[in-house]
Every structure is written in C-alpha cells, then in structure tokens.
Tab-separated table of C-alpha atoms in Angstrom:
chain	number	residue	atom	x	y	z
N	28	UNK	CA	-0.017	0.185	0.037
N	29	UNK	CA	1.518	3.863	-0.743
N	30	UNK	CA	1.744	6.817	1.591
N	31	UNK	CA	-1.540	8.747	1.031
N	32	UNK	CA	-1.612	11.606	-0.416
N	33	UNK	CA	-0.988	15.273	1.846
N	34	UNK	CA	2.170	13.270	4.224
N	35	UNK	CA	3.877	15.926	5.766
N	36	UNK	CA	5.770	13.847	8.726
N	37	UNK	CA	7.527	10.695	7.715
N	38	UNK	CA	8.024	9.385	11.393
N	39	UNK	CA	4.528	8.859	12.015
N	40	UNK	CA	4.577	6.464	9.506
N	41	UNK	CA	7.511	5.137	10.895
N	42	UNK	CA	6.033	4.930	13.708
N	43	UNK	CA	3.560	2.837	12.353
N	44	UNK	CA	5.985	0.199	11.090
N	45	UNK	CA	5.758	-1.087	15.621
N	46	UNK	CA	2.064	-2.093	15.134
N	47	UNK	CA	0.448	-4.590	13.642
N	48	UNK	CA	-1.390	-3.224	10.429
N	49	UNK	CA	-4.770	-4.467	12.083
N	50	UNK	CA	-7.965	-3.033	13.076
N	51	UNK	CA	-7.365	-3.544	16.412
N	52	UNK	CA	-4.125	-2.167	16.816
N	53	UNK	CA	-5.395	1.289	16.292
N	54	UNK	CA	-6.198	2.670	20.240
N	55	UNK	CA	-1.654	0.758	20.165
N	56	UNK	CA	-1.099	3.264	17.684
N	57	UNK	CA	-2.793	5.565	18.355
N	58	UNK	CA	-1.017	6.072	21.848
N	59	UNK	CA	2.109	5.904	20.071
N	60	UNK	CA	1.321	8.545	18.041
N	61	UNK	CA	0.323	10.823	20.899
N	62	UNK	CA	2.984	9.508	23.081
N	63	UNK	CA	6.112	10.882	20.310
N	64	UNK	CA	4.007	14.190	19.313
N	65	UNK	CA	2.191	14.683	22.362
N	66	UNK	CA	-1.233	15.004	20.341
N	67	UNK	CA	-2.474	13.513	17.342
N	68	UNK	CA	-2.316	15.844	14.186
N	69	UNK	CA	-4.164	15.478	11.784
N	70	UNK	CA	-2.383	13.920	9.058
N	71	UNK	CA	-0.747	11.373	11.757
N	72	UNK	CA	-4.658	10.089	12.051
N	73	UNK	CA	-5.301	10.326	8.268
N	74	UNK	CA	-2.140	7.930	7.958
N	75	UNK	CA	-3.304	5.500	10.702
N	76	UNK	CA	-6.620	5.219	9.070
N	77	UNK	CA	-4.662	4.491	5.490
N	78	UNK	CA	-2.215	1.844	7.074
N	79	UNK	CA	-4.917	0.404	9.508
N	80	UNK	CA	-7.514	0.110	6.512
N	81	UNK	CA	-10.124	1.902	9.430
N	82	UNK	CA	-11.837	4.907	8.115
N	83	UNK	CA	-11.094	8.235	9.549
N	84	UNK	CA	-14.641	8.736	11.216
N	85	UNK	CA	-13.635	5.379	13.079
N	86	UNK	CA	-10.864	6.872	13.617
N	87	UNK	CA	-11.720	10.390	14.545
N	88	UNK	CA	-14.303	8.577	16.965
N	89	UNK	CA	-11.994	6.872	19.791
N	90	UNK	CA	-9.231	10.056	18.677
N	91	UNK	CA	-11.995	12.493	20.675
N	92	UNK	CA	-13.293	9.712	22.527
N	93	UNK	CA	-10.612	8.353	25.291
N	94	UNK	CA	-9.320	11.724	27.489
N	95	UNK	CA	-5.540	9.911	26.605
N	96	UNK	CA	-5.836	11.294	23.283
N	97	UNK	CA	-5.532	14.927	22.583
N	98	UNK	CA	-6.191	17.130	19.447
N	99	UNK	CA	-4.307	20.036	20.375
N	100	UNK	CA	-0.487	19.505	22.133
N	101	UNK	CA	-0.168	19.038	25.132
N	102	UNK	CA	2.757	19.947	26.903
N	103	UNK	CA	6.300	18.067	28.121
N	104	UNK	CA	5.097	18.034	30.905
N	105	UNK	CA	1.529	16.559	32.266
N	106	UNK	CA	0.492	18.158	36.391
N	107	UNK	CA	-2.148	16.033	37.351
N	108	UNK	CA	-3.398	17.656	40.604
N	109	UNK	CA	-6.370	15.584	42.079
N	110	UNK	CA	-9.189	16.323	43.722
N	111	UNK	CA	-10.620	12.919	44.924
N	112	UNK	CA	-12.531	13.153	47.980
N	113	UNK	CA	-9.429	12.690	50.450
N	114	UNK	CA	-7.728	15.812	48.081
N	115	UNK	CA	-10.203	17.718	47.742
N	116	UNK	CA	-10.865	17.962	51.988
N	117	UNK	CA	-7.064	18.132	51.901
N	118	UNK	CA	-7.003	21.348	49.684
N	119	UNK	CA	-6.473	20.129	46.716
N	120	UNK	CA	-8.100	22.981	45.693
N	121	UNK	CA	-5.939	25.711	46.711
N	122	UNK	CA	-3.266	24.059	45.336
N	123	UNK	CA	-4.630	23.409	42.064
N	124	UNK	CA	-5.405	27.393	42.413
N	125	UNK	CA	-1.272	28.128	42.899
N	126	UNK	CA	-0.325	25.546	39.721
N	127	UNK	CA	-2.532	27.956	37.616
N	128	UNK	CA	-1.064	31.266	39.040
N	129	UNK	CA	2.452	29.652	38.858
N	130	UNK	CA	1.794	28.482	35.371
N	131	UNK	CA	-0.468	31.194	34.671
N	132	UNK	CA	-2.772	28.683	32.325
N	133	UNK	CA	-6.177	27.887	33.217
N	134	UNK	CA	-7.171	24.136	33.611
N	135	UNK	CA	-6.932	21.489	30.815
N	136	UNK	CA	-4.289	24.420	28.997
N	137	UNK	CA	-0.895	24.147	27.877
N	138	UNK	CA	1.941	26.696	29.251
N	139	UNK	CA	2.717	29.222	26.145
N	140	UNK	CA	6.871	27.419	26.310
N	141	UNK	CA	4.716	24.486	26.085
N	142	UNK	CA	6.470	22.248	29.113
N	143	UNK	CA	3.502	22.266	31.495
N	144	UNK	CA	-0.237	21.310	31.087
N	145	UNK	CA	-2.649	21.290	33.819
N	146	UNK	CA	-5.137	19.393	34.611
N	147	UNK	CA	-7.612	18.218	37.079
N	148	UNK	CA	-8.527	14.725	37.960
N	149	UNK	CA	-10.796	12.908	40.226
N	150	UNK	CA	-8.866	10.592	42.404
N	151	UNK	CA	-5.315	8.976	41.856
N	152	UNK	CA	-5.550	6.279	44.107
N	153	UNK	CA	-2.952	7.856	46.602
N	154	UNK	CA	-5.379	9.144	49.531
N	155	UNK	CA	-2.719	9.009	52.019
N	156	UNK	CA	-0.994	11.119	51.502
N	157	UNK	CA	-3.349	13.845	50.058
N	158	UNK	CA	-3.117	16.331	49.323
N	159	UNK	CA	-1.487	15.121	46.185
N	160	UNK	CA	-0.260	16.134	42.668
N	161	UNK	CA	1.050	13.492	39.645
N	162	UNK	CA	3.410	15.310	37.255
N	163	UNK	CA	3.989	12.878	34.004
N	164	UNK	CA	4.913	9.277	36.468
N	165	UNK	CA	6.115	10.431	39.596
N	166	UNK	CA	3.313	11.573	42.339
N	167	UNK	CA	4.375	14.195	45.090
N	168	UNK	CA	2.362	13.938	48.115
N	169	UNK	CA	1.512	16.188	51.399
N	170	UNK	CA	1.757	18.850	48.543
N	171	UNK	CA	1.896	22.927	50.562
N	172	UNK	CA	0.834	25.856	47.947
N	173	UNK	CA	4.334	27.432	49.029
N	174	UNK	CA	6.145	24.335	47.703
N	175	UNK	CA	4.355	24.865	44.291
N	176	UNK	CA	6.887	26.878	42.817
N	177	UNK	CA	10.099	24.620	43.630
N	178	UNK	CA	7.994	21.618	42.682
N	179	UNK	CA	7.201	23.510	38.947
N	180	UNK	CA	10.846	25.018	38.900
N	181	UNK	CA	12.617	21.190	39.559
N	182	UNK	CA	10.688	20.273	36.291
N	183	UNK	CA	12.021	22.966	34.355
N	184	UNK	CA	15.190	22.609	35.023
N	185	UNK	CA	15.123	18.929	34.500
N	186	UNK	CA	14.475	20.200	30.451
N	187	UNK	CA	17.378	22.234	30.150
N	188	UNK	CA	20.240	19.343	31.425
T	11	UNK	CA	-28.004	-16.824	32.162
T	12	UNK	CA	-28.895	-19.860	32.359
T	13	UNK	CA	-27.383	-21.639	29.075
T	14	UNK	CA	-29.039	-24.409	27.318
T	15	UNK	CA	-27.309	-25.970	23.943
T	16	UNK	CA	-29.984	-25.900	21.240
T	17	UNK	CA	-30.786	-26.513	17.898
T	18	UNK	CA	-32.864	-24.865	15.214
T	19	UNK	CA	-36.490	-24.081	16.960
T	20	UNK	CA	-37.414	-22.629	20.035
T	21	UNK	CA	-40.740	-22.297	21.470
T	22	UNK	CA	-41.234	-19.859	24.333
T	23	UNK	CA	-43.992	-17.177	24.969
T	24	UNK	CA	-44.557	-13.703	24.384
T	25	UNK	CA	-47.105	-12.002	26.408
T	26	UNK	CA	-48.269	-15.236	27.395
T	27	UNK	CA	-48.618	-16.251	23.547
T	28	UNK	CA	-46.835	-19.681	22.075
T	29	UNK	CA	-44.336	-18.562	19.688
T	30	UNK	CA	-41.624	-20.110	17.755
T	31	UNK	CA	-38.013	-18.669	17.238
T	32	UNK	CA	-35.080	-19.392	14.943
T	33	UNK	CA	-31.308	-19.933	16.210
T	34	UNK	CA	-30.135	-16.414	16.001
T	35	UNK	CA	-32.842	-14.959	15.833
T	36	UNK	CA	-34.092	-11.745	18.284
T	37	UNK	CA	-37.186	-11.127	20.732
T	38	UNK	CA	-37.836	-7.934	18.451
T	39	UNK	CA	-37.836	-10.042	15.057
T	40	UNK	CA	-40.264	-12.520	16.240
T	41	UNK	CA	-42.659	-10.193	18.122
T	42	UNK	CA	-42.525	-8.527	14.731
T	43	UNK	CA	-43.043	-11.386	12.679
T	44	UNK	CA	-46.061	-12.640	15.492
T	45	UNK	CA	-47.697	-9.016	15.077
T	46	UNK	CA	-46.757	-8.102	19.164
T	47	UNK	CA	-45.507	-4.090	19.271
T	48	UNK	CA	-42.675	-3.218	21.023
T	49	UNK	CA	-41.852	0.521	20.098
T	50	UNK	CA	-37.889	0.797	19.143
T	51	UNK	CA	-35.756	4.280	17.791
T	52	UNK	CA	-32.840	3.066	16.579
T	53	UNK	CA	-33.736	-0.731	15.216
T	54	UNK	CA	-33.621	-1.095	11.782
T	55	UNK	CA	-34.097	-4.755	10.601
T	56	UNK	CA	-31.668	-4.161	7.222
T	57	UNK	CA	-28.685	-3.007	10.301
T	58	UNK	CA	-26.945	-4.801	12.842
T	59	UNK	CA	-29.149	-4.303	15.872
T	60	UNK	CA	-27.540	-1.388	18.304
T	61	UNK	CA	-29.518	-1.583	21.564
T	62	UNK	CA	-29.124	2.462	22.714
T	63	UNK	CA	-32.730	4.178	22.259
T	64	UNK	CA	-33.693	1.504	25.055
T	65	UNK	CA	-37.125	1.455	24.368
T	66	UNK	CA	-37.403	-1.629	23.137
T	67	UNK	CA	-37.239	-3.297	26.551
T	68	UNK	CA	-38.993	-5.796	27.511
T	69	UNK	CA	-39.642	-8.647	30.233
T	70	UNK	CA	-37.782	-12.253	30.401
T	71	UNK	CA	-37.804	-15.120	32.692
T	72	UNK	CA	-35.355	-17.450	32.379
T	73	UNK	CA	-36.233	-20.004	34.878
T	74	UNK	CA	-36.753	-18.363	38.144
T	75	UNK	CA	-35.161	-15.000	37.219
T	76	UNK	CA	-36.900	-12.117	35.661
T	77	UNK	CA	-35.095	-9.246	34.496
T	78	UNK	CA	-34.816	-6.380	31.822
T	79	UNK	CA	-33.766	-7.048	28.719
T	80	UNK	CA	-33.322	-4.998	24.635
T	81	UNK	CA	-35.205	-7.123	22.979
T	82	UNK	CA	-33.528	-6.265	19.547
T	83	UNK	CA	-30.464	-7.708	20.934
T	84	UNK	CA	-31.592	-10.320	22.779
T	85	UNK	CA	-31.670	-13.963	21.319
T	86	UNK	CA	-34.354	-15.975	22.208
T	87	UNK	CA	-34.002	-19.354	23.411
T	88	UNK	CA	-36.401	-22.603	23.951
T	89	UNK	CA	-38.393	-21.914	27.006
T	90	UNK	CA	-38.355	-17.907	27.847
T	91	UNK	CA	-41.636	-16.185	28.834
T	92	UNK	CA	-41.314	-12.477	27.760
T	93	UNK	CA	-43.272	-10.275	28.771
T	94	UNK	CA	-43.942	-6.460	26.686
T	95	UNK	CA	-45.945	-4.385	28.593
T	96	UNK	CA	-45.907	-5.478	32.317
T	97	UNK	CA	-46.601	-2.245	34.961
T	98	UNK	CA	-42.059	-2.584	34.961
T	99	UNK	CA	-41.606	-2.153	31.352
T	100	UNK	CA	-43.658	0.828	30.815
T	101	UNK	CA	-42.424	2.552	33.585
T	102	UNK	CA	-38.875	1.877	32.037
T	103	UNK	CA	-40.043	2.940	28.848
T	104	UNK	CA	-41.491	5.755	30.324
T	105	UNK	CA	-38.405	6.774	31.619
T	106	UNK	CA	-36.345	6.495	28.614
T	107	UNK	CA	-39.220	8.725	26.892
T	108	UNK	CA	-38.791	11.595	29.246
T	109	UNK	CA	-35.529	12.183	29.061
T	110	UNK	CA	-35.577	11.473	24.610
T	111	UNK	CA	-38.619	14.183	25.126
T	112	UNK	CA	-35.264	16.542	27.074
T	113	UNK	CA	-33.427	16.574	24.639
T	114	UNK	CA	-35.369	16.305	21.316
T	115	UNK	CA	-38.581	18.381	22.314
T	116	UNK	CA	-39.741	18.944	18.726
T	117	UNK	CA	-39.446	15.622	17.212
T	118	UNK	CA	-42.679	14.617	16.056
T	119	UNK	CA	-41.458	10.719	16.429
T	120	UNK	CA	-40.494	11.411	20.073
T	121	UNK	CA	-43.625	13.092	20.294
T	122	UNK	CA	-46.308	10.896	19.438
T	123	UNK	CA	-44.563	7.750	21.325
T	124	UNK	CA	-44.233	10.487	24.561
T	125	UNK	CA	-47.754	10.988	24.475
T	126	UNK	CA	-49.116	7.556	23.454
T	127	UNK	CA	-47.051	6.529	26.687
T	128	UNK	CA	-48.502	9.395	28.226
T	129	UNK	CA	-46.057	11.925	28.546
T	130	UNK	CA	-46.516	15.394	27.611
T	131	UNK	CA	-43.943	17.155	29.014
T	132	UNK	CA	-40.442	16.620	30.119
T	133	UNK	CA	-39.886	16.774	33.885
T	134	UNK	CA	-35.892	17.203	32.951
T	135	UNK	CA	-34.691	20.581	31.713
T	136	UNK	CA	-33.943	21.060	28.139
T	137	UNK	CA	-30.353	21.941	27.919
T	138	UNK	CA	-30.179	21.855	24.101
T	139	UNK	CA	-32.194	21.647	22.160
T	140	UNK	CA	-31.208	18.516	19.705
T	141	UNK	CA	-33.374	16.400	17.644
T	142	UNK	CA	-30.466	13.884	17.018
T	143	UNK	CA	-31.105	11.254	19.900
T	144	UNK	CA	-27.692	9.318	19.468
T	145	UNK	CA	-29.171	6.322	17.543
T	146	UNK	CA	-26.977	5.768	15.452
T	147	UNK	CA	-28.759	5.058	12.047
T	148	UNK	CA	-27.150	7.771	10.069
T	149	UNK	CA	-23.463	6.267	11.198
T	150	UNK	CA	-24.496	2.476	11.281
T	151	UNK	CA	-26.434	2.407	7.599
T	152	UNK	CA	-23.407	5.008	6.057
T	153	UNK	CA	-21.244	2.159	7.536
T	154	UNK	CA	-23.247	-1.148	6.571
T	155	UNK	CA	-25.427	-0.224	3.552
T	156	UNK	CA	-23.875	2.972	1.249
T	157	UNK	CA	-19.742	1.901	2.806
T	158	UNK	CA	-18.884	4.896	2.626
T	159	UNK	CA	-18.022	5.620	6.460
T	160	UNK	CA	-18.306	9.280	5.530
T	161	UNK	CA	-19.729	9.789	9.345
T	162	UNK	CA	-19.309	8.375	13.045
T	163	UNK	CA	-19.501	9.676	16.477
T	164	UNK	CA	-17.550	12.519	18.176
T	165	UNK	CA	-16.637	12.943	21.486
T	166	UNK	CA	-18.154	11.729	23.865
T	167	UNK	CA	-20.742	11.964	27.198
T	168	UNK	CA	-22.665	15.172	26.688
T	169	UNK	CA	-20.821	16.282	24.227
T	170	UNK	CA	-21.518	13.324	22.030
T	171	UNK	CA	-22.669	13.730	18.436
T	172	UNK	CA	-22.604	12.678	14.626
T	173	UNK	CA	-20.198	14.055	12.225
T	174	UNK	CA	-17.919	13.666	9.625
T	175	UNK	CA	-13.793	13.015	11.230
T	176	UNK	CA	-11.359	16.406	11.997
T	177	UNK	CA	-15.418	18.075	11.897
T	178	UNK	CA	-14.658	19.125	8.419
T	179	UNK	CA	-16.894	18.013	5.111
T	180	UNK	CA	-15.962	14.098	4.281
T	181	UNK	CA	-14.039	13.636	1.259
T	182	UNK	CA	-16.207	9.447	1.336
T	183	UNK	CA	-19.860	11.269	1.279
T	184	UNK	CA	-21.210	10.732	-2.197
T	185	UNK	CA	-23.681	12.559	-1.115
T	186	UNK	CA	-26.412	9.631	-1.439
T	187	UNK	CA	-28.539	10.990	1.307
T	188	UNK	CA	-28.982	7.527	3.134
T	189	UNK	CA	-28.895	9.858	6.840
T	190	UNK	CA	-30.875	11.896	5.535
T	191	UNK	CA	-33.767	9.059	4.751
T	192	UNK	CA	-32.948	6.767	8.356
T	193	UNK	CA	-32.464	9.854	10.607
T	194	UNK	CA	-35.896	8.694	12.534
T	195	UNK	CA	-35.618	12.472	13.586
T	196	UNK	CA	-35.042	14.557	11.232
T	197	UNK	CA	-31.690	15.641	12.388
T	198	UNK	CA	-30.293	15.627	9.133
T	199	UNK	CA	-31.167	17.563	6.430
T	200	UNK	CA	-29.982	17.698	2.464
T	201	UNK	CA	-28.815	20.157	2.625
T	202	UNK	CA	-26.297	19.145	4.826
T	203	UNK	CA	-25.508	16.253	2.889
T	204	UNK	CA	-24.962	18.431	0.073
T	205	UNK	CA	-22.753	20.883	1.664
T	206	UNK	CA	-20.384	17.504	1.903
T	207	UNK	CA	-20.954	16.604	-1.760
T	208	UNK	CA	-19.419	17.427	-4.766
T	209	UNK	CA	-22.276	16.870	-7.005
T	210	UNK	CA	-24.615	18.908	-8.954
T	211	UNK	CA	-25.724	21.763	-5.639
T	212	UNK	CA	-22.280	23.115	-6.384
T	213	UNK	CA	-21.888	23.208	-9.891
T	214	UNK	CA	-20.126	26.189	-11.188
T	215	UNK	CA	-21.802	28.564	-13.900
T	216	UNK	CA	-23.236	32.460	-13.985
T	217	UNK	CA	-26.197	32.296	-13.863
T	218	UNK	CA	-29.449	33.079	-11.874
T	219	UNK	CA	-29.842	29.964	-9.423
T	220	UNK	CA	-32.500	28.110	-9.939
T	221	UNK	CA	-34.131	26.006	-7.897
T	222	UNK	CA	-33.167	22.195	-7.482
T	223	UNK	CA	-35.717	20.364	-9.460
T	224	UNK	CA	-35.168	16.704	-6.647
T	225	UNK	CA	-34.791	18.475	-3.495
T	226	UNK	CA	-36.768	21.261	-4.156
T	227	UNK	CA	-35.027	22.618	-0.628
T	228	UNK	CA	-31.797	24.823	-2.072
T	229	UNK	CA	-30.335	26.528	-5.268
T	230	UNK	CA	-28.447	25.262	-6.925
T	231	UNK	CA	-25.260	27.917	-6.248
T	232	UNK	CA	-22.608	28.736	-8.218
T	233	UNK	CA	-19.060	27.932	-7.032
T	234	UNK	CA	-18.028	31.646	-6.291
T	235	UNK	CA	-21.410	31.844	-4.101
T	236	UNK	CA	-19.784	28.640	-2.868
T	237	UNK	CA	-17.063	30.347	-1.883
T	238	UNK	CA	-18.231	32.930	0.248
T	239	UNK	CA	-19.830	31.673	2.821
C-alpha cells in the first residue's frame, strides 16, 4: 500500500511500523503517536486510517472519545492535580489555584512555552498522602501551596539538562 | 442466564402467546413477525442492532429470574417467557421517553411515542434542543449499507455528536442521502449532505440560481457564491 497523499511527516509512518497493520491496533497506534507528538496531528490520524484500513471517521471517533488522546499539543510535562475526596478535604482546590497562578494557565490548558499542561483529575489512588499531585509518572504527596513553585522549578530544570 | 445448548426451533411465549423462533433470532424479530408491537427508534431491519434507544425493553423470565432486556439484541431460547407491557416495562419506557423528550422536544416521532405513553412534557430541563438522539442509524447505514463510512460519532458523554471526521466535510461522502432518509427525527437535512458532496449543487455557472428540481430545498449555487460563505 502506497503512502496517502498530503503526507507531512515521515515520522508518524515510521511509528506505524511498530504496530501490526490490523484494525485492532488502532488504539495502540494512536497511543504511540500521542506519546511521540504529545497530540494527534490530523495527518497522523489519516495515516493511521490508511495503514490500518480503518475509516477516518472511526479513527476520529476513537481519538475524541478517550481522554488519553488530545487533538491539541500537550505540554512536555503533564501536571495532574488530584481533586478526589481526600485531596479535596486537604485543600487540593488551593493547590490547583496555586498551579494555575504559577504556570499562568487555566485548568486543561498548556503553558505558552509548551512545557506544562495543567489538569485536574479525580483520585489517583494516593489518598494517604493527600493532597497529591502527579507530574508525568511521579507522584508528589503532602503538597503545600508554598512548595508548588519549587516543584515546577524542578521540572523546568530537568528539561534544561 | 442459564444457558442450555439447543438447535433449530425454540418454543417460547410472548405475552402468553406461544411463538416459535429460530436459532440466532432476537425477541424483537419474532415479536414483529407475530404482530406484537414493541416500540423502537434505533432499530432497522437492514442494519445490525445497536441497542441504544432502550425503547425496546421487555421483561424476560428465564427459570426463576426475571429481568429487563433490550429485545433488539436478546436472542431467543426455548422456554423463555417474554412480557412486553408489564408495569415495570412501561415505567422504564416512560423514563426513557422522558429523557428523549428532554433532548428532542420538537421531533414528531418522539412526541408521538411520548403521547402514547401519556407524557406531554418532560420533567427534565431542556439543556440543548437537539433533534439528534444519537441512535446511530445514520452512522451505521453509512457504514453497513453505503460502505462510505463518511460520518461517525465524535466526543463522549454530553458532548457526543455525529459528524464527519476532523469536523470537516468528508471526502468519502457520496451525497447519497441515506442518512437523511434513515434519520427518525430529521436531524440531518439534505442541505447538510449537499454541503459535503461535490455534486450538482456546487456545479459552476454564472446565471441566476434556479431551485433544485430534485430536493426543492435549495438553489443550485455557483462555486464563486459557495466560496463566499
């Protein structure tokens, strides 16, 4: 099967070499593209459709259904502030507000420099260390408002290395 | 459900009437053949059943256990007892209709069904007046009958809707109008379809636009005019 017209990046196509060319690989393929680009570019979705022989309408259906996929570029680091019951009681709302102020973004948005995406989530299963914040795969417990700036700084620096 | 292996015919009852169904048939199929009315919105005999409108709810007793099932996907089995209009069935159908009415209060088919069940007004607030009840008939017809797959579901939960991929006109739409025809609530119009089809309505010409003799609904428009929008 030849490459579909209007291809921009070769990369999405290379990523697709890693999955089996089957309908059932749809989510796996989208996950890989999401991980690589931090969002699902339109061309990539069309490439997936062509490669796996799935209609574009169905690719878009899946891409918009799962919150793990994003159609807008996400930040390098994903900040998940837990607003579950335990964290809420421990003042997670204030923590979220502090992140909003420090990062100068609203919930669900990405900083202008593309470094951070701020999200609120309901319970990440760490109630014993509430209020908890998960950044990428790391979990931070007992977060206090005055620690927020430090935490952000750590991730900013880690990227500069 | 206690499953007993069986082949061929299944004798069972619908509302006390003895009926015969065949392996793989659904309760709804047998009921319709027997002239027993079960209301549906998302069912079409030419399409795979989808069981989303929840109107075809019936009560099924298997052994000691009685429960509500969607008759459009429930396969018949020997000895089951089906009841299509018990108090429980009616109560649940009413609840479903009220929800549908809260979403599409202007759709004649919903109003008619609701009236049959004695509902004039939904007790739920009208959040968004949308004729589309997400029955998926258009999506399935486009896939299963036309083979175009030009439209699909987008998003999830209260944001769920039907549309072309990437929210732009689909290059796979052939403008056949099947989705318009099959929609029970007229949520898709020929205008919506002709927007995406590269057919007669976008044929370039310079003279005054006459009314389309097929759909009567819109004028043939020039490409320059179409471009202005």
